[in-house]
PDB file of C-alpha atoms in Angstrom:
ATOM      1  CA  MET A   1      -0.022   0.209   0.075  1.00 62.00           C
ATOM      2  CA  PHE A   2       3.183   2.213   0.847  1.00 68.00           C
ATOM      3  CA  GLU A   3       4.628   1.318  -2.360  1.00 75.00           C
ATOM      4  CA  ALA A   4       1.490   2.503  -4.587  1.00 77.00           C
ATOM      5  CA  PHE A   5       1.797   6.241  -2.783  1.00 86.00           C
ATOM      6  CA  TYR A   6       6.084   6.585  -3.478  1.00 88.00           C
ATOM      7  CA  PRO A   7       7.010   8.370  -5.817  1.00 89.00           C
ATOM      8  CA  GLN A   8       3.609  10.917  -4.944  1.00 93.00           C
ATOM      9  CA  LEU A   9       5.614  10.962  -1.568  1.00 93.00           C
ATOM     10  CA  ILE A  10       8.532  11.917  -2.873  1.00 92.00           C
ATOM     11  CA  GLY A  11       7.534  14.345  -4.881  1.00 92.00           C
ATOM     12  CA  LEU A  12       5.692  16.093  -2.268  1.00 95.00           C
ATOM     13  CA  CYS A  13       8.312  16.405  -0.045  1.00 95.00           C
ATOM     14  CA  THR A  14      11.180  17.225  -2.841  1.00 95.00           C
ATOM     15  CA  GLY A  15       8.745  19.854  -4.349  1.00 95.00           C
ATOM     16  CA  SER A  16       8.476  21.421  -0.548  1.00 96.00           C
ATOM     17  CA  LEU A  17      12.246  21.596  -0.326  1.00 96.00           C
ATOM     18  CA  LEU A  18      12.385  23.656  -3.823  1.00 95.00           C
ATOM     19  CA  LEU A  19       9.360  25.934  -2.911  1.00 95.00           C
ATOM     20  CA  THR A  20      10.408  26.874   0.152  1.00 96.00           C
ATOM     21  CA  SER A  21      14.070  27.569  -1.092  1.00 95.00           C
ATOM     22  CA  ALA A  22      12.352  29.766  -3.558  1.00 94.00           C
ATOM     23  CA  LEU A  23      10.446  31.331  -1.517  1.00 93.00           C
ATOM     24  CA  MET A  24      13.563  32.501   0.661  1.00 91.00           C
ATOM     25  CA  VAL A  25      15.028  33.657  -2.593  1.00 89.00           C
ATOM     26  CA  TRP A  26      11.545  36.039  -2.645  1.00 86.00           C
ATOM     27  CA  ARG A  27      10.857  37.112   0.482  1.00 82.00           C
ATOM     28  CA  HIS A  28      13.146  39.706   2.349  1.00 78.00           C
ATOM     29  CA  SER A  29      11.960  39.507   5.595  1.00 81.00           C
ATOM     30  CA  LEU A  30      14.208  37.931   7.875  1.00 81.00           C
ATOM     31  CA  LEU A  31      11.163  36.275  10.380  1.00 84.00           C
ATOM     32  CA  ALA A  32       9.839  35.036   7.275  1.00 87.00           C
ATOM     33  CA  SER A  33      13.023  33.116   5.824  1.00 89.00           C
ATOM     34  CA  ILE A  34      13.318  31.781   8.975  1.00 90.00           C
ATOM     35  CA  ARG A  35       9.560  30.311   9.174  1.00 92.00           C
ATOM     36  CA  LEU A  36      10.481  29.208   5.431  1.00 94.00           C
ATOM     37  CA  LEU A  37      13.771  27.787   7.110  1.00 93.00           C
ATOM     38  CA  ALA A  38      11.941  25.423   9.318  1.00 95.00           C
ATOM     39  CA  LEU A  39       9.057  24.101   7.357  1.00 96.00           C
ATOM     40  CA  GLN A  40      12.068  23.048   4.854  1.00 96.00           C
ATOM     41  CA  GLY A  41      14.110  21.195   8.029  1.00 94.00           C
ATOM     42  CA  MET A  42      10.399  19.785   8.235  1.00 96.00           C
ATOM     43  CA  ALA A  43      10.043  18.645   4.387  1.00 96.00           C
ATOM     44  CA  LEU A  44      13.727  16.722   4.475  1.00 94.00           C
ATOM     45  CA  ALA A  45      12.688  15.023   7.725  1.00 94.00           C
ATOM     46  CA  ALA A  46       9.689  13.956   5.954  1.00 95.00           C
ATOM     47  CA  LEU A  47      11.788  13.187   2.820  1.00 94.00           C
ATOM     48  CA  VAL A  48      14.064  10.856   4.587  1.00 91.00           C
ATOM     49  CA  ALA A  49      11.091   9.465   6.813  1.00 93.00           C
ATOM     50  CA  VAL A  50       9.522   8.333   3.801  1.00 93.00           C
ATOM     51  CA  ILE A  51      13.211   6.826   1.955  1.00 90.00           C
ATOM     52  CA  GLY A  52      13.345   4.984   5.378  1.00 88.00           C
ATOM     53  CA  ILE A  53       9.976   3.093   5.184  1.00 90.00           C
ATOM     54  CA  ALA A  54      10.239   2.518   1.779  1.00 88.00           C
ATOM     55  CA  GLU A  55      13.674   0.298   2.114  1.00 85.00           C
ATOM     56  CA  GLY A  56      13.024  -0.715   5.519  1.00 85.00           C
ATOM     57  CA  GLU A  57      15.497   0.814   7.213  1.00 84.00           C
ATOM     58  CA  PRO A  58      14.570   1.675  10.985  1.00 86.00           C
ATOM     59  CA  GLU A  59      18.232   3.460  10.688  1.00 84.00           C
ATOM     60  CA  LEU A  60      16.705   6.564   8.241  1.00 85.00           C
ATOM     61  CA  VAL A  61      13.890   6.739  10.360  1.00 89.00           C
ATOM     62  CA  LEU A  62      15.780   7.494  13.812  1.00 87.00           C
ATOM     63  CA  VAL A  63      18.160  10.057  11.571  1.00 85.00           C
ATOM     64  CA  SER A  64      14.560  12.135  10.062  1.00 90.00           C
ATOM     65  CA  LEU A  65      13.692  12.295  14.105  1.00 91.00           C
ATOM     66  CA  LEU A  66      17.059  13.711  14.274  1.00 86.00           C
ATOM     67  CA  ILE A  67      16.866  15.900  11.213  1.00 88.00           C
ATOM     68  CA  PHE A  68      13.363  17.571  12.028  1.00 94.00           C
ATOM     69  CA  SER A  69      14.936  17.860  15.839  1.00 91.00           C
ATOM     70  CA  VAL A  70      17.023  20.107  14.467  1.00 86.00           C
ATOM     71  CA  LYS A  71      16.609  21.735  11.324  1.00 88.00           C
ATOM     72  CA  GLY A  72      13.482  21.739  11.416  1.00 91.00           C
ATOM     73  CA  VAL A  73      13.103  22.816  15.398  1.00 91.00           C
ATOM     74  CA  GLY A  74      16.492  23.612  16.938  1.00 85.00           C
ATOM     75  CA  LEU A  75      18.138  25.185  14.695  1.00 83.00           C
ATOM     76  CA  PRO A  76      15.110  28.587  13.622  1.00 87.00           C
ATOM     77  CA  TRP A  77      14.759  28.544  17.481  1.00 85.00           C
ATOM     78  CA  VAL A  78      18.097  29.630  18.044  1.00 79.00           C
ATOM     79  CA  LEU A  79      17.818  32.087  15.228  1.00 80.00           C
ATOM     80  CA  ALA A  80      14.186  33.344  16.296  1.00 81.00           C
ATOM     81  CA  HIS A  81      15.314  33.633  19.778  1.00 73.00           C
ATOM     82  CA  GLN A  82      15.458  37.753  20.063  1.00 57.00           C
ATOM     83  CA  SER A  83      12.516  39.001  20.307  1.00 44.00           C
ATOM     84  CA  LYS A  84       9.797  38.638  17.857  1.00 54.00           C
ATOM     85  CA  ALA A  85       9.377  42.382  17.893  1.00 49.00           C
ATOM     86  CA  ALA A  86      13.184  42.768  16.810  1.00 51.00           C
ATOM     87  CA  VAL A  87      13.357  39.984  13.746  1.00 52.00           C
ATOM     88  CA  LYS A  88      10.411  41.278  12.077  1.00 54.00           C
ATOM     89  CA  GLN A  89      11.629  44.911  11.729  1.00 53.00           C
ATOM     90  CA  ILE A  90      14.876  43.942   9.676  1.00 55.00           C
ATOM     91  CA  GLN A  91      14.246  43.755   6.420  1.00 56.00           C
ATOM     92  CA  GLU A  92      16.561  42.322   3.930  1.00 56.00           C
ATOM     93  CA  SER A  93      17.368  44.373   0.772  1.00 62.00           C
ATOM     94  CA  PRO A  94      19.156  42.021  -1.835  1.00 65.00           C
ATOM     95  CA  ARG A  95      21.165  42.905  -4.376  1.00 71.00           C
ATOM     96  CA  LEU A  96      18.853  41.056  -6.795  1.00 77.00           C
ATOM     97  CA  ASN A  97      15.049  42.349  -7.138  1.00 82.00           C
ATOM     98  CA  PRO A  98      12.535  39.788  -6.943  1.00 80.00           C
ATOM     99  CA  THR A  99      12.027  39.315 -10.261  1.00 85.00           C
ATOM    100  CA  ALA A 100      15.282  38.776 -11.824  1.00 87.00           C
ATOM    101  CA  ALA A 101      16.500  36.329  -8.626  1.00 87.00           C
ATOM    102  CA  LEU A 102      13.188  34.277  -9.136  1.00 89.00           C
ATOM    103  CA  LEU A 103      14.444  33.952 -12.473  1.00 92.00           C
ATOM    104  CA  ALA A 104      18.291  33.016 -11.273  1.00 92.00           C
ATOM    105  CA  VAL A 105      16.589  30.213  -9.338  1.00 93.00           C
ATOM    106  CA  THR A 106      14.589  28.904 -12.378  1.00 94.00           C
ATOM    107  CA  LEU A 107      18.075  28.945 -14.237  1.00 95.00           C
ATOM    108  CA  LEU A 108      20.043  27.212 -11.386  1.00 95.00           C
ATOM    109  CA  THR A 109      17.119  24.781 -10.959  1.00 95.00           C
ATOM    110  CA  ILE A 110      17.400  23.738 -15.088  1.00 94.00           C
ATOM    111  CA  LEU A 111      21.477  23.731 -14.502  1.00 94.00           C
ATOM    112  CA  SER A 112      20.866  21.159 -11.676  1.00 93.00           C
ATOM    113  CA  TYR A 113      18.605  18.588 -14.027  1.00 91.00           C
ATOM    114  CA  VAL A 114      21.105  19.156 -16.692  1.00 91.00           C
ATOM    115  CA  VAL A 115      24.258  18.760 -14.583  1.00 89.00           C
ATOM    116  CA  VAL A 116      22.538  15.883 -12.819  1.00 86.00           C
ATOM    117  CA  SER A 117      21.203  14.115 -16.163  1.00 84.00           C
ATOM    118  CA  ARG A 118      24.729  14.714 -18.177  1.00 81.00           C
ATOM    119  CA  VAL A 119      27.345  14.161 -15.377  1.00 74.00           C
ATOM    120  CA  PHE A 120      25.526  11.453 -13.446  1.00 68.00           C
ATOM    121  CA  GLY A 121      22.428  10.470 -14.549  1.00 68.00           C
ATOM    122  CA  LEU A 122      19.181   9.872 -13.145  1.00 64.00           C
ATOM    123  CA  GLY A 123      19.219   6.332 -12.893  1.00 66.00           C
ATOM    124  CA  ASP A 124      15.368   4.306 -12.942  1.00 71.00           C
ATOM    125  CA  SER A 125      13.898   5.068  -9.283  1.00 79.00           C
ATOM    126  CA  VAL A 126      12.376   7.764  -7.866  1.00 85.00           C
ATOM    127  CA  THR A 127      14.704   9.529  -6.044  1.00 84.00           C
ATOM    128  CA  GLY A 128      17.929   9.287  -8.612  1.00 82.00           C
ATOM    129  CA  HIS A 129      15.198  11.371 -11.287  1.00 86.00           C
ATOM    130  CA  ALA A 130      14.517  13.841  -8.043  1.00 89.00           C
ATOM    131  CA  ALA A 131      17.632  14.379  -7.141  1.00 88.00           C
ATOM    132  CA  PRO A 132      18.400  17.340  -9.411  1.00 91.00           C
ATOM    133  CA  ILE A 133      16.053  19.314  -6.376  1.00 94.00           C
ATOM    134  CA  GLY A 134      19.006  18.735  -3.539  1.00 91.00           C
ATOM    135  CA  LEU A 135      21.980  20.115  -6.058  1.00 91.00           C
ATOM    136  CA  ALA A 136      19.580  22.939  -7.211  1.00 95.00           C
ATOM    137  CA  MET A 137      19.241  23.677  -3.311  1.00 95.00           C
ATOM    138  CA  VAL A 138      22.987  23.726  -2.550  1.00 92.00           C
ATOM    139  CA  LEU A 139      23.452  26.331  -5.760  1.00 94.00           C
ATOM    140  CA  ILE A 140      20.287  28.541  -4.474  1.00 94.00           C
ATOM    141  CA  GLY A 141      21.772  28.693  -1.286  1.00 91.00           C
ATOM    142  CA  PHE A 142      25.223  30.185  -2.701  1.00 90.00           C
ATOM    143  CA  LEU A 143      22.796  32.713  -4.768  1.00 91.00           C
ATOM    144  CA  LEU A 144      21.283  33.271  -1.005  1.00 88.00           C
ATOM    145  CA  LEU A 145      24.930  33.955   0.157  1.00 84.00           C
ATOM    146  CA  ILE A 146      26.230  36.629  -2.472  1.00 86.00           C
ATOM    147  CA  SER A 147      23.117  38.713  -3.031  1.00 84.00           C
ATOM    148  CA  ARG A 148      22.496  38.901   1.092  1.00 81.00           C
ATOM    149  CA  ARG A 149      23.791  41.916   2.375  1.00 73.00           C
ATOM    150  CA  ARG A 150      23.270  40.639   6.002  1.00 75.00           C
ATOM    151  CA  ALA A 151      25.141  38.382   8.613  1.00 71.00           C
ATOM    152  CA  ARG A 152      22.123  36.575   9.293  1.00 75.00           C
ATOM    153  CA  SER A 153      19.958  35.992   5.512  1.00 77.00           C
ATOM    154  CA  GLN A 154      23.656  35.420   4.238  1.00 80.00           C
ATOM    155  CA  LEU A 155      23.508  32.901   7.635  1.00 81.00           C
ATOM    156  CA  ILE A 156      20.115  31.416   6.333  1.00 86.00           C
ATOM    157  CA  GLY A 157      22.483  30.743   2.776  1.00 86.00           C
ATOM    158  CA  PHE A 158      24.450  28.418   4.359  1.00 84.00           C
ATOM    159  CA  LEU A 159      22.051  26.265   6.490  1.00 87.00           C
ATOM    160  CA  MET A 160      19.980  26.319   3.189  1.00 91.00           C
ATOM    161  CA  LEU A 161      23.079  24.507   1.049  1.00 87.00           C
ATOM    162  CA  ASP A 162      23.445  22.085   4.006  1.00 86.00           C
ATOM    163  CA  ASN A 163      19.783  21.132   2.996  1.00 91.00           C
ATOM    164  CA  GLY A 164      20.750  21.075  -0.122  1.00 90.00           C
ATOM    165  CA  ILE A 165      23.818  18.718   0.693  1.00 85.00           C
ATOM    166  CA  ALA A 166      21.680  16.294   2.920  1.00 86.00           C
ATOM    167  CA  THR A 167      19.025  16.202   0.129  1.00 90.00           C
ATOM    168  CA  LEU A 168      21.464  15.170  -2.592  1.00 86.00           C
ATOM    169  CA  ALA A 169      23.127  12.783   0.044  1.00 83.00           C
ATOM    170  CA  PHE A 170      19.838  10.766   1.094  1.00 86.00           C
ATOM    171  CA  LEU A 171      18.456  10.701  -2.484  1.00 87.00           C
ATOM    172  CA  THR A 172      21.522   9.365  -4.422  1.00 82.00           C
ATOM    173  CA  SER A 173      22.669   6.960  -1.752  1.00 73.00           C
ATOM    174  CA  GLY A 174      20.316   6.393   1.058  1.00 61.00           C
ATOM    175  CA  GLY A 175      21.643   8.784   3.234  1.00 53.00           C
ATOM    176  CA  VAL A 176      24.866   8.690   6.297  1.00 53.00           C
ATOM    177  CA  PRO A 177      24.853   6.726   9.224  1.00 53.00           C
ATOM    178  CA  ILE A 178      23.116   8.348  11.633  1.00 51.00           C
ATOM    179  CA  LEU A 179      26.359   8.574  14.108  1.00 46.00           C
ATOM    180  CA  LEU A 180      27.786  11.329  11.502  1.00 54.00           C
ATOM    181  CA  GLU A 181      24.927  12.705  10.574  1.00 55.00           C
ATOM    182  CA  PHE A 182      24.263  13.630  14.743  1.00 52.00           C
ATOM    183  CA  ALA A 183      28.295  14.695  14.144  1.00 51.00           C
ATOM    184  CA  VAL A 184      27.584  16.730  11.104  1.00 57.00           C
ATOM    185  CA  SER A 185      24.469  18.563  12.815  1.00 57.00           C
ATOM    186  CA  LEU A 186      26.549  19.567  16.216  1.00 57.00           C
ATOM    187  CA  ASP A 187      29.103  20.899  14.252  1.00 59.00           C
ATOM    188  CA  VAL A 188      25.975  23.056  12.587  1.00 61.00           C
ATOM    189  CA  LEU A 189      24.483  23.979  15.672  1.00 60.00           C
ATOM    190  CA  LEU A 190      27.644  24.881  16.969  1.00 60.00           C
ATOM    191  CA  VAL A 191      27.846  26.889  13.717  1.00 61.00           C
ATOM    192  CA  VAL A 192      24.985  28.586  13.807  1.00 60.00           C
ATOM    193  CA  LEU A 193      25.418  30.213  17.342  1.00 60.00           C
ATOM    194  CA  ILE A 194      28.792  30.940  17.187  1.00 59.00           C
ATOM    195  CA  LEU A 195      27.522  33.302  13.417  1.00 59.00           C
ATOM    196  CA  HIS A 196      24.612  34.438  15.626  1.00 58.00           C
ATOM    197  CA  VAL A 197      26.134  35.419  19.201  1.00 57.00           C
ATOM    198  CA  PHE A 198      28.756  37.655  16.199  1.00 57.00           C
ATOM    199  CA  ALA A 199      25.929  38.957  14.287  1.00 57.00           C
ATOM    200  CA  GLY A 200      24.396  39.972  17.993  1.00 57.00           C
ATOM    201  CA  ARG A 201      27.547  41.862  18.827  1.00 56.00           C
ATOM    202  CA  MET A 202      27.583  43.671  15.442  1.00 54.00           C
ATOM    203  CA  ARG A 203      24.063  44.568  15.271  1.00 56.00           C
ATOM    204  CA  THR A 204      25.504  46.274  18.999  1.00 57.00           C
ATOM    205  CA  LYS A 205      28.273  47.585  18.412  1.00 54.00           C
ATOM    206  CA  PHE A 206      27.960  48.847  14.770  1.00 51.00           C
ATOM    207  CA  GLY A 207      24.028  49.012  14.200  1.00 51.00           C
ATOM    208  CA  GLY A 208      23.533  46.684  11.876  1.00 49.00           C
ATOM    209  CA  THR A 209      24.390  43.527  10.368  1.00 46.00           C
ATOM    210  CA  ALA A 210      25.149  44.674   6.972  1.00 50.00           C
ATOM    211  CA  VAL A 211      28.018  43.490   5.273  1.00 47.00           C
ATOM    212  CA  ASP A 212      28.343  46.377   2.585  1.00 49.00           C
ATOM    213  CA  GLN A 213      28.297  49.151   5.724  1.00 48.00           C
ATOM    214  CA  LEU A 214      31.388  46.913   7.474  1.00 46.00           C
ATOM    215  CA  ARG A 215      33.575  47.020   4.214  1.00 47.00           C
ATOM    216  CA  GLU A 216      32.356  50.753   4.251  1.00 48.00           C
ATOM    217  CA  LEU A 217      34.336  51.112   7.686  1.00 43.00           C
ATOM    218  CA  HIS A 218      37.162  49.086   6.339  1.00 46.00           C
ATOM    219  CA  ASP A 219      37.789  51.548   3.845  1.00 48.00           C
TER     220      ASP A 219
END
């Protein structure tokens, strides 16, 4: 019974991952981006759970619970730990306008399908056909990193890039051992905590976290 809905569930999960990635590029509100990041983490956890159930691997189900806890709840909570009123006031002024950003997302997604199909091959499996979504998330994460001006917004791009790498790993090779995933998640959480504290001190000392303003102070 489950196998009959397996392709639809994989498509739903990967479609949600790509949709949240595009919306994070389109939205300029930091609070909205954090909420989308949480939804993306939950969609990634659901994807891993679906693969684990379909392949009969309880270890992947445990990994999905870990991903849900860290990427769906923990990391977004850390980013939104300051008062919501303060977060709502933070509006990003990206280097790309919304139309150009969505066009770039479309081109990067097409490029991902071309690269994966030509270089690696999509294969006959359902997960193999969905693998380009992971590469697209990685490229879109890089797009956020170079198009955002504020440190926190760039941090969201870094986390999306990490989600893309995890998505690609689970779709192509069934993922990584649970201990390795746990160690990587802790490393990412530690990096986010450090960068979050650093961004908070930047805001306190310089009145903002816009990278361009810091370059001007350096000059």
